[in-house]
PDB file of C-alpha atoms in Angstrom:
ATOM      1  CA  MET N 151     -13.142 -22.634 -19.884  1.00  0.00           C
ATOM      2  CA  GLU N 152     -13.106 -24.665 -16.671  1.00  0.00           C
ATOM      3  CA  SER N 153     -10.426 -24.146 -14.024  1.00  0.00           C
ATOM      4  CA  ALA N 154      -8.946 -27.597 -14.635  1.00  0.00           C
ATOM      5  CA  ASN N 155      -8.640 -26.908 -18.375  1.00  0.00           C
ATOM      6  CA  MET N 156      -7.102 -23.490 -17.756  1.00  0.00           C
ATOM      7  CA  ARG N 157      -4.638 -25.000 -15.302  1.00  0.00           C
ATOM      8  CA  GLN N 158      -3.636 -27.691 -17.786  1.00  0.00           C
ATOM      9  CA  LYS N 159      -3.266 -25.176 -20.616  1.00  0.00           C
ATOM     10  CA  LEU N 160      -1.257 -22.850 -18.379  1.00  0.00           C
ATOM     11  CA  HIS N 161       1.096 -25.692 -17.462  1.00  0.00           C
ATOM     12  CA  GLN N 162       1.604 -26.383 -21.164  1.00  0.00           C
ATOM     13  CA  TYR N 163       2.429 -22.727 -21.814  1.00  0.00           C
ATOM     14  CA  ILE N 164       4.905 -22.730 -18.919  1.00  0.00           C
ATOM     15  CA  ASP N 165       6.521 -26.008 -19.989  1.00  0.00           C
ATOM     16  CA  LEU N 166       6.965 -24.817 -23.558  1.00  0.00           C
ATOM     17  CA  GLY N 167       7.579 -21.128 -22.849  1.00  0.00           C
ATOM     18  CA  ASP N 168      10.809 -19.260 -23.296  1.00  0.00           C
ATOM     19  CA  GLU N 169      12.560 -17.399 -20.480  1.00  0.00           C
ATOM     20  CA  LYS N 170      10.708 -14.135 -21.194  1.00  0.00           C
ATOM     21  CA  LEU N 171       7.294 -15.826 -20.816  1.00  0.00           C
ATOM     22  CA  LEU N 172       8.436 -17.577 -17.627  1.00  0.00           C
ATOM     23  CA  LYS N 173       9.571 -14.280 -16.111  1.00  0.00           C
ATOM     24  CA  ILE N 174       6.258 -12.625 -16.983  1.00  0.00           C
ATOM     25  CA  MET N 175       4.239 -15.500 -15.552  1.00  0.00           C
ATOM     26  CA  TYR N 176       6.390 -15.532 -12.420  1.00  0.00           C
ATOM     27  CA  VAL N 177       5.978 -11.795 -11.808  1.00  0.00           C
ATOM     28  CA  VAL N 178       2.211 -11.972 -12.340  1.00  0.00           C
ATOM     29  CA  ALA N 179       1.830 -14.952  -9.992  1.00  0.00           C
ATOM     30  CA  LYS N 180       4.101 -13.397  -7.364  1.00  0.00           C
ATOM     31  CA  GLU N 181       2.287 -10.049  -7.472  1.00  0.00           C
ATOM     32  CA  TYR N 182      -1.078 -11.769  -7.255  1.00  0.00           C
ATOM     33  CA  ASN N 183      -0.028 -13.842  -4.239  1.00  0.00           C
ATOM     34  CA  ASP N 184       1.766 -10.964  -2.494  1.00  0.00           C
ATOM     35  CA  GLU N 185      -1.381  -8.852  -2.818  1.00  0.00           C
ATOM     36  CA  TYR N 186      -3.190 -11.275  -0.544  1.00  0.00           C
ATOM     37  CA  ASP N 187      -0.327 -11.687   1.912  1.00  0.00           C
ATOM     38  CA  ASP N 188      -0.842  -8.576   3.976  1.00  0.00           C
ATOM     39  CA  SER N 189       0.730  -9.934   7.160  1.00  0.00           C
ATOM     40  CA  ASN N 190       3.463  -7.271   7.026  1.00  0.00           C
ATOM     41  CA  GLU N 191       1.434  -4.573   5.340  1.00  0.00           C
ATOM     42  CA  TYR N 192       0.558  -2.687   8.509  1.00  0.00           C
ATOM     43  CA  SER N 193       3.201  -3.766  10.966  1.00  0.00           C
ATOM     44  CA  LEU N 194       4.322  -1.013  13.320  1.00  0.00           C
ATOM     45  CA  SER N 195       7.274  -1.117  15.661  1.00  0.00           C
ATOM     46  CA  ASN N 196       6.842  -0.279  19.340  1.00  0.00           C
ATOM     47  CA  ALA N 197       8.570   3.052  18.668  1.00  0.00           C
ATOM     48  CA  ASP N 198       6.064   3.816  15.874  1.00  0.00           C
ATOM     49  CA  ILE N 199       3.164   3.035  18.196  1.00  0.00           C
ATOM     50  CA  GLN N 200       4.649   5.222  20.940  1.00  0.00           C
ATOM     51  CA  VAL N 201       5.016   8.186  18.538  1.00  0.00           C
ATOM     52  CA  PHE N 202       1.473   7.631  17.301  1.00  0.00           C
ATOM     53  CA  GLU N 203       0.104   7.588  20.865  1.00  0.00           C
ATOM     54  CA  GLU N 204       2.015  10.754  21.821  1.00  0.00           C
ATOM     55  CA  ARG N 205       0.663  12.598  18.777  1.00  0.00           C
ATOM     56  CA  ARG N 206      -2.840  11.315  19.507  1.00  0.00           C
ATOM     57  CA  LYS N 207      -2.690  12.591  23.105  1.00  0.00           C
ATOM     58  CA  LYS N 208      -1.506  16.014  21.919  1.00  0.00           C
ATOM     59  CA  ARG N 209      -4.285  16.190  19.351  1.00  0.00           C
ATOM     60  CA  LEU N 210      -6.984  15.172  21.835  1.00  0.00           C
ATOM     61  CA  SER N 211      -5.732  17.614  24.469  1.00  0.00           C
ATOM     62  CA  GLY N 212      -5.654  20.482  21.965  1.00  0.00           C
ATOM     63  CA  GLU N 213      -1.898  20.880  22.358  1.00  0.00           C
ATOM     64  CA  SER N 214      -1.265  20.295  18.652  1.00  0.00           C
ATOM     65  CA  LYS N 215      -2.933  22.344  15.968  1.00  0.00           C
ATOM     66  CA  THR N 216      -5.153  20.771  13.329  1.00  0.00           C
ATOM     67  CA  TYR N 217      -6.251  22.180  10.008  1.00  0.00           C
ATOM     68  CA  SER N 218      -9.208  21.680   7.693  1.00  0.00           C
ATOM     69  CA  TRP N 219      -8.513  19.948   4.395  1.00  0.00           C
ATOM     70  CA  ASP N 220      -8.709  23.222   2.457  1.00  0.00           C
ATOM     71  CA  VAL N 221      -6.230  24.968   4.755  1.00  0.00           C
ATOM     72  CA  ALA N 222      -3.916  21.945   4.797  1.00  0.00           C
ATOM     73  CA  LYS N 223      -3.980  21.848   1.004  1.00  0.00           C
ATOM     74  CA  ARG N 224      -3.034  25.537   0.827  1.00  0.00           C
ATOM     75  CA  ILE N 225      -0.156  24.935   3.253  1.00  0.00           C
ATOM     76  CA  ILE N 226       1.044  21.869   1.303  1.00  0.00           C
ATOM     77  CA  THR N 227       0.922  23.671  -2.040  1.00  0.00           C
ATOM     78  CA  GLY N 228       2.754  26.650  -0.573  1.00  0.00           C
ATOM     79  CA  LYS N 229      -0.111  29.072  -1.081  1.00  0.00           C
ATOM     80  CA  LYS N 230      -0.301  29.795   2.628  1.00  0.00           C
ATOM     81  CA  GLN N 231       2.104  29.411   5.536  1.00  0.00           C
ATOM     82  CA  PRO N 232       0.937  27.938   8.878  1.00  0.00           C
ATOM     83  CA  ASP N 233       1.930  31.154  10.699  1.00  0.00           C
ATOM     84  CA  GLU N 234      -0.376  33.185   8.398  1.00  0.00           C
ATOM     85  CA  LEU N 235      -3.451  31.389   9.738  1.00  0.00           C
TER      86      LEU N 235
END
């Protein structure tokens, strides 16, 4: 079916639809459009950026401790404590 035909048919469904159909169509359209509006998806405040930079400096200088994925997973699941390493 061509886009123009689908558009026309969709308009007919909307014009004749009950409130439940309109709500469903609205939610689908809104979700679809919001998915492509990522302008606020990764917005960080100045305070967030400052914290990030401080943590980055500590990591690069060796001041903060890092763990491998396996060790981190054991710590997260409670199978091992950081002080046991």
